[in-house]
């Protein structure tokens, strides 16, 4: 009986109407270099009463909160020009990942608008938004399938030459070429047969194969040993060339060369500027650097300087 109830609950969630829907008159985003713009964006999660699950319909409505959640992001405005790199820096829980998730429209802005190439993502087709934006997070999402299939998920029509080129650019082709089954090697559930650095480089190869105009990197080098980090950093540098990039990182070596650094605290942008400007101004950014929360080891800095 317990198993039956559990399955009923699972199917309830699967049948839940998606919160992100495409408008009937949605138009695809234009092809080409893409600017990213946040215009007075605020965000909160929905109240419990706004989530419609069948198992909750019998619950006394008075027990379900109708109060909206607290705003997590507050009136954010910034613009990333085509080809620019902008870094988000701040303490854990500041809202950096939530900001990044609004770009591919994984979440919906509560107020304000997120625009790609001047077009509100809510008025664009979901397919075109997802095609323009590529994401690499700290946990690479790999399927229990072959290396080839994991790569082709990004672009099913890619040729063998395309696959090899992306793997070379991601600094992982030497490894793949040495495997007995090459691209037909099964990576295991969640890629457990690969090391952390190898999984990250495979995720970067998949992003390069997709060839998006906007790249979002969310702590892509977190939890890696120093040797793996050097290889992943080189692959990331290749991935950002010529693309509009939003980077979330705690490593000074990753953010110091950004065209613009946005310092986020409690869902607000409290400082903005280049590394030199922010160090000179003092404040939260300088504090983070001084306390080494940005990983300001000289070896890392020299590697990317």
GROMACS .gro file of C-alpha atoms in nm:
model
  305
    1UNK     CA    1   0.000   0.000   0.000
    2UNK     CA    2   0.283   0.238   0.085
    3UNK     CA    3   0.439   0.176  -0.255
    4UNK     CA    4   0.107   0.244  -0.429
    5UNK     CA    5   0.064   0.573  -0.244
    6UNK     CA    6   0.420   0.673  -0.332
    7UNK     CA    7   0.358   0.608  -0.701
    8UNK     CA    8   0.036   0.808  -0.689
    9UNK     CA    9   0.231   1.099  -0.548
   10UNK     CA   10   0.496   1.068  -0.821
   11UNK     CA   11   0.232   1.072  -1.094
   12UNK     CA   12   0.068   1.376  -0.935
   13UNK     CA   13   0.393   1.565  -0.971
   14UNK     CA   14   0.442   1.442  -1.328
   15UNK     CA   15   0.090   1.557  -1.419
   16UNK     CA   16   0.142   1.900  -1.265
   17UNK     CA   17   0.096   2.177  -1.521
   18UNK     CA   18   0.433   2.342  -1.598
   19UNK     CA   19   0.483   2.688  -1.455
   20UNK     CA   20   0.690   2.801  -1.754
   21UNK     CA   21   0.476   2.802  -2.069
   22UNK     CA   22   0.526   2.942  -2.416
   23UNK     CA   23   0.299   3.221  -2.537
   24UNK     CA   24   0.081   3.146  -2.839
   25UNK     CA   25   0.239   3.425  -3.044
   26UNK     CA   26   0.598   3.355  -2.932
   27UNK     CA   27   0.868   3.431  -3.188
   28UNK     CA   28   1.215   3.274  -3.214
   29UNK     CA   29   1.513   3.481  -3.106
   30UNK     CA   30   1.729   3.616  -3.388
   31UNK     CA   31   2.044   3.422  -3.475
   32UNK     CA   32   2.376   3.590  -3.401
   33UNK     CA   33   2.562   3.762  -3.116
   34UNK     CA   34   2.336   3.800  -2.813
   35UNK     CA   35   2.318   4.068  -2.544
   36UNK     CA   36   2.176   3.976  -2.202
   37UNK     CA   37   1.982   4.237  -2.007
   38UNK     CA   38   1.810   4.238  -1.668
   39UNK     CA   39   1.566   4.526  -1.631
   40UNK     CA   40   1.442   4.586  -1.273
   41UNK     CA   41   1.415   4.211  -1.210
   42UNK     CA   42   1.279   4.080  -0.882
   43UNK     CA   43   1.200   3.716  -0.805
   44UNK     CA   44   1.024   3.501  -0.548
   45UNK     CA   45   0.909   3.142  -0.537
   46UNK     CA   46   0.530   3.083  -0.553
   47UNK     CA   47   0.321   3.042  -0.239
   48UNK     CA   48   0.209   2.690  -0.144
   49UNK     CA   49  -0.149   2.776  -0.242
   50UNK     CA   50  -0.029   2.852  -0.596
   51UNK     CA   51   0.088   2.494  -0.645
   52UNK     CA   52  -0.203   2.271  -0.748
   53UNK     CA   53  -0.151   1.908  -0.643
   54UNK     CA   54  -0.448   1.673  -0.625
   55UNK     CA   55  -0.339   1.543  -0.284
   56UNK     CA   56  -0.355   1.897  -0.149
   57UNK     CA   57  -0.710   1.966  -0.266
   58UNK     CA   58  -0.854   1.784   0.034
   59UNK     CA   59  -0.639   1.984   0.272
   60UNK     CA   60  -0.810   2.269   0.451
   61UNK     CA   61  -0.722   2.577   0.248
   62UNK     CA   62  -0.657   2.760   0.571
   63UNK     CA   63  -0.359   2.534   0.632
   64UNK     CA   64  -0.197   2.624   0.300
   65UNK     CA   65  -0.015   2.952   0.297
   66UNK     CA   66  -0.152   3.197   0.045
   67UNK     CA   67   0.120   3.443   0.130
   68UNK     CA   68   0.379   3.484  -0.145
   69UNK     CA   69   0.733   3.386  -0.059
   70UNK     CA   70   0.984   3.651   0.029
   71UNK     CA   71   1.156   3.821  -0.261
   72UNK     CA   72   1.492   3.654  -0.320
   73UNK     CA   73   1.609   3.901  -0.585
   74UNK     CA   74   1.546   4.272  -0.561
   75UNK     CA   75   1.527   4.513  -0.855
   76UNK     CA   76   1.831   4.386  -1.045
   77UNK     CA   77   1.943   4.578  -1.354
   78UNK     CA   78   2.252   4.510  -1.564
   79UNK     CA   79   2.350   4.443  -1.924
   80UNK     CA   80   2.606   4.210  -2.080
   81UNK     CA   81   2.707   4.315  -2.428
   82UNK     CA   82   2.771   4.050  -2.696
   83UNK     CA   83   3.111   3.891  -2.633
   84UNK     CA   84   3.149   4.037  -2.283
   85UNK     CA   85   3.220   3.839  -1.968
   86UNK     CA   86   3.039   3.937  -1.648
   87UNK     CA   87   3.116   3.767  -1.317
   88UNK     CA   88   2.878   3.726  -1.023
   89UNK     CA   89   3.051   3.723  -0.685
   90UNK     CA   90   2.907   3.703  -0.337
   91UNK     CA   91   2.856   3.483  -0.031
   92UNK     CA   92   2.665   3.156  -0.050
   93UNK     CA   93   2.289   3.208  -0.060
   94UNK     CA   94   2.318   3.556  -0.209
   95UNK     CA   95   2.108   3.461  -0.514
   96UNK     CA   96   2.376   3.410  -0.780
   97UNK     CA   97   2.247   3.078  -0.913
   98UNK     CA   98   1.890   3.209  -0.915
   99UNK     CA   99   2.004   3.502  -1.132
  100UNK     CA  100   2.175   3.260  -1.371
  101UNK     CA  101   1.864   3.039  -1.388
  102UNK     CA  102   1.651   3.329  -1.512
  103UNK     CA  103   1.854   3.362  -1.834
  104UNK     CA  104   1.749   3.029  -1.994
  105UNK     CA  105   1.404   3.082  -1.838
  106UNK     CA  106   1.427   2.797  -1.591
  107UNK     CA  107   1.255   3.042  -1.357
  108UNK     CA  108   1.025   3.331  -1.440
  109UNK     CA  109   1.095   3.684  -1.318
  110UNK     CA  110   0.826   3.797  -1.074
  111UNK     CA  111   0.861   4.159  -1.181
  112UNK     CA  112   1.077   4.325  -1.444
  113UNK     CA  113   1.211   4.149  -1.752
  114UNK     CA  114   1.503   3.940  -1.872
  115UNK     CA  115   1.591   4.011  -2.234
  116UNK     CA  116   1.806   3.836  -2.493
  117UNK     CA  117   1.892   4.046  -2.797
  118UNK     CA  118   1.641   4.302  -2.670
  119UNK     CA  119   1.355   4.049  -2.661
  120UNK     CA  120   1.181   3.950  -2.338
  121UNK     CA  121   1.242   3.577  -2.290
  122UNK     CA  122   0.871   3.536  -2.206
  123UNK     CA  123   0.776   3.641  -2.559
  124UNK     CA  124   1.035   3.419  -2.730
  125UNK     CA  125   0.996   3.052  -2.812
  126UNK     CA  126   1.135   2.823  -2.545
  127UNK     CA  127   1.332   2.631  -2.805
  128UNK     CA  128   1.513   2.940  -2.929
  129UNK     CA  129   1.592   3.053  -2.573
  130UNK     CA  130   1.737   2.714  -2.483
  131UNK     CA  131   1.930   2.702  -2.811
  132UNK     CA  132   2.095   3.039  -2.746
  133UNK     CA  133   2.198   2.963  -2.387
  134UNK     CA  134   2.445   2.696  -2.275
  135UNK     CA  135   2.502   2.614  -1.907
  136UNK     CA  136   2.785   2.435  -1.726
  137UNK     CA  137   2.724   2.390  -1.352
  138UNK     CA  138   2.944   2.245  -1.080
  139UNK     CA  139   2.771   1.908  -1.119
  140UNK     CA  140   2.789   1.783  -1.478
  141UNK     CA  141   2.464   1.615  -1.582
  142UNK     CA  142   2.552   1.295  -1.768
  143UNK     CA  143   2.326   1.007  -1.869
  144UNK     CA  144   2.391   0.634  -1.829
  145UNK     CA  145   2.486   0.602  -2.194
  146UNK     CA  146   2.786   0.631  -2.424
  147UNK     CA  147   3.011   0.933  -2.456
  148UNK     CA  148   2.875   0.979  -2.806
  149UNK     CA  149   2.512   0.985  -2.693
  150UNK     CA  150   2.588   1.228  -2.412
  151UNK     CA  151   2.747   1.465  -2.661
  152UNK     CA  152   2.478   1.427  -2.927
  153UNK     CA  153   2.216   1.532  -2.673
  154UNK     CA  154   2.336   1.887  -2.744
  155UNK     CA  155   2.322   1.856  -3.124
  156UNK     CA  156   2.185   1.527  -3.263
  157UNK     CA  157   2.292   1.604  -3.620
  158UNK     CA  158   2.659   1.659  -3.530
  159UNK     CA  159   2.917   1.472  -3.737
  160UNK     CA  160   3.207   1.261  -3.612
  161UNK     CA  161   3.439   1.548  -3.698
  162UNK     CA  162   3.223   1.788  -3.493
  163UNK     CA  163   3.242   1.555  -3.191
  164UNK     CA  164   3.619   1.520  -3.209
  165UNK     CA  165   3.669   1.894  -3.255
  166UNK     CA  166   3.459   1.975  -2.946
  167UNK     CA  167   3.643   1.713  -2.739
  168UNK     CA  168   3.980   1.855  -2.844
  169UNK     CA  169   3.872   2.209  -2.758
  170UNK     CA  170   3.754   2.085  -2.417
  171UNK     CA  171   4.095   1.930  -2.345
  172UNK     CA  172   3.959   1.573  -2.320
  173UNK     CA  173   4.014   1.414  -2.661
  174UNK     CA  174   4.346   1.257  -2.555
  175UNK     CA  175   4.162   1.063  -2.283
  176UNK     CA  176   3.874   0.956  -2.508
  177UNK     CA  177   4.113   0.849  -2.782
  178UNK     CA  178   4.291   0.614  -2.541
  179UNK     CA  179   3.974   0.434  -2.429
  180UNK     CA  180   3.926   0.087  -2.585
  181UNK     CA  181   3.574   0.175  -2.700
  182UNK     CA  182   3.641   0.543  -2.766
  183UNK     CA  183   3.319   0.738  -2.808
  184UNK     CA  184   3.118   0.419  -2.752
  185UNK     CA  185   3.238   0.399  -2.390
  186UNK     CA  186   2.951   0.398  -2.141
  187UNK     CA  187   3.003   0.662  -1.872
  188UNK     CA  188   2.780   0.501  -1.609
  189UNK     CA  189   2.498   0.651  -1.407
  190UNK     CA  190   2.566   1.024  -1.368
  191UNK     CA  191   2.907   0.963  -1.522
  192UNK     CA  192   3.041   0.776  -1.218
  193UNK     CA  193   3.314   0.612  -1.428
  194UNK     CA  194   3.473   0.950  -1.491
  195UNK     CA  195   3.657   1.178  -1.250
  196UNK     CA  196   3.515   1.516  -1.156
  197UNK     CA  197   3.746   1.700  -1.394
  198UNK     CA  198   3.670   1.458  -1.678
  199UNK     CA  199   3.297   1.502  -1.632
  200UNK     CA  200   3.333   1.878  -1.635
  201UNK     CA  201   3.539   1.873  -1.954
  202UNK     CA  202   3.284   1.644  -2.118
  203UNK     CA  203   3.009   1.890  -2.020
  204UNK     CA  204   3.216   2.172  -2.172
  205UNK     CA  205   3.264   1.966  -2.491
  206UNK     CA  206   2.886   1.927  -2.508
  207UNK     CA  207   2.843   2.301  -2.468
  208UNK     CA  208   3.096   2.370  -2.745
  209UNK     CA  209   2.915   2.124  -2.970
  210UNK     CA  210   2.590   2.308  -2.903
  211UNK     CA  211   2.762   2.637  -2.993
  212UNK     CA  212   2.537   2.876  -2.795
  213UNK     CA  213   2.578   3.253  -2.817
  214UNK     CA  214   2.538   3.287  -2.438
  215UNK     CA  215   2.736   3.082  -2.184
  216UNK     CA  216   2.645   3.051  -1.815
  217UNK     CA  217   2.912   2.898  -1.591
  218UNK     CA  218   2.790   2.821  -1.240
  219UNK     CA  219   3.082   2.722  -1.016
  220UNK     CA  220   3.215   2.504  -1.298
  221UNK     CA  221   3.551   2.448  -1.125
  222UNK     CA  222   3.421   2.389  -0.772
  223UNK     CA  223   3.543   2.080  -0.583
  224UNK     CA  224   3.818   1.998  -0.836
  225UNK     CA  225   4.178   1.918  -0.749
  226UNK     CA  226   4.441   2.163  -0.872
  227UNK     CA  227   4.547   1.951  -1.172
  228UNK     CA  228   4.190   1.901  -1.292
  229UNK     CA  229   4.112   2.268  -1.236
  230UNK     CA  230   4.393   2.380  -1.467
  231UNK     CA  231   4.259   2.159  -1.748
  232UNK     CA  232   3.899   2.269  -1.691
  233UNK     CA  233   4.000   2.637  -1.677
  234UNK     CA  234   4.172   2.602  -2.015
  235UNK     CA  235   3.859   2.441  -2.158
  236UNK     CA  236   3.637   2.713  -2.013
  237UNK     CA  237   3.856   2.985  -2.160
  238UNK     CA  238   3.802   2.825  -2.501
  239UNK     CA  239   3.427   2.801  -2.440
  240UNK     CA  240   3.392   3.172  -2.365
  241UNK     CA  241   3.577   3.305  -2.670
  242UNK     CA  242   3.342   3.522  -2.874
  243UNK     CA  243   3.043   3.442  -2.654
  244UNK     CA  244   2.842   3.646  -2.405
  245UNK     CA  245   2.934   3.496  -2.068
  246UNK     CA  246   2.795   3.506  -1.715
  247UNK     CA  247   3.031   3.340  -1.468
  248UNK     CA  248   2.967   3.249  -1.105
  249UNK     CA  249   3.286   3.165  -0.918
  250UNK     CA  250   3.468   3.188  -0.587
  251UNK     CA  251   3.809   3.183  -0.754
  252UNK     CA  252   3.982   3.516  -0.802
  253UNK     CA  253   4.165   3.373  -1.102
  254UNK     CA  254   3.829   3.315  -1.272
  255UNK     CA  255   3.677   3.658  -1.217
  256UNK     CA  256   3.967   3.905  -1.214
  257UNK     CA  257   3.968   3.948  -1.593
  258UNK     CA  258   3.591   3.993  -1.625
  259UNK     CA  259   3.471   4.300  -1.814
  260UNK     CA  260   3.235   4.366  -1.522
  261UNK     CA  261   3.203   4.214  -1.176
  262UNK     CA  262   2.866   4.225  -0.999
  263UNK     CA  263   2.884   4.175  -0.623
  264UNK     CA  264   2.562   4.020  -0.493
  265UNK     CA  265   2.443   4.013  -0.134
  266UNK     CA  266   2.094   3.920  -0.008
  267UNK     CA  267   1.955   3.925  -0.362
  268UNK     CA  268   2.083   4.274  -0.441
  269UNK     CA  269   2.372   4.408  -0.646
  270UNK     CA  270   2.572   4.598  -0.384
  271UNK     CA  271   2.881   4.673  -0.595
  272UNK     CA  272   2.977   4.670  -0.962
  273UNK     CA  273   3.300   4.740  -1.148
  274UNK     CA  274   3.627   4.582  -1.259
  275UNK     CA  275   3.856   4.394  -1.021
  276UNK     CA  276   4.086   4.694  -0.980
  277UNK     CA  277   3.797   4.935  -0.925
  278UNK     CA  278   3.635   4.715  -0.661
  279UNK     CA  279   3.959   4.651  -0.475
  280UNK     CA  280   4.019   5.026  -0.466
  281UNK     CA  281   3.665   5.097  -0.345
  282UNK     CA  282   3.680   4.855  -0.053
  283UNK     CA  283   3.356   4.698   0.065
  284UNK     CA  284   3.230   4.341   0.030
  285UNK     CA  285   3.440   4.246  -0.274
  286UNK     CA  286   3.764   4.356  -0.110
  287UNK     CA  287   3.661   4.172   0.206
  288UNK     CA  288   3.599   3.851   0.010
  289UNK     CA  289   3.940   3.877  -0.154
  290UNK     CA  290   4.115   3.955   0.173
  291UNK     CA  291   3.954   3.659   0.351
  292UNK     CA  292   4.039   3.436   0.052
  293UNK     CA  293   3.675   3.342  -0.004
  294UNK     CA  294   3.758   3.410  -0.368
  295UNK     CA  295   4.043   3.160  -0.366
  296UNK     CA  296   4.314   3.418  -0.429
  297UNK     CA  297   4.608   3.175  -0.428
  298UNK     CA  298   4.898   3.315  -0.630
  299UNK     CA  299   4.934   2.990  -0.826
  300UNK     CA  300   4.581   3.022  -0.959
  301UNK     CA  301   4.621   3.389  -1.038
  302UNK     CA  302   4.948   3.339  -1.222
  303UNK     CA  303   4.802   3.057  -1.430
  304UNK     CA  304   4.541   3.282  -1.587
  305UNK     CA  305   4.722   3.614  -1.574
   0.00000   0.00000   0.00000
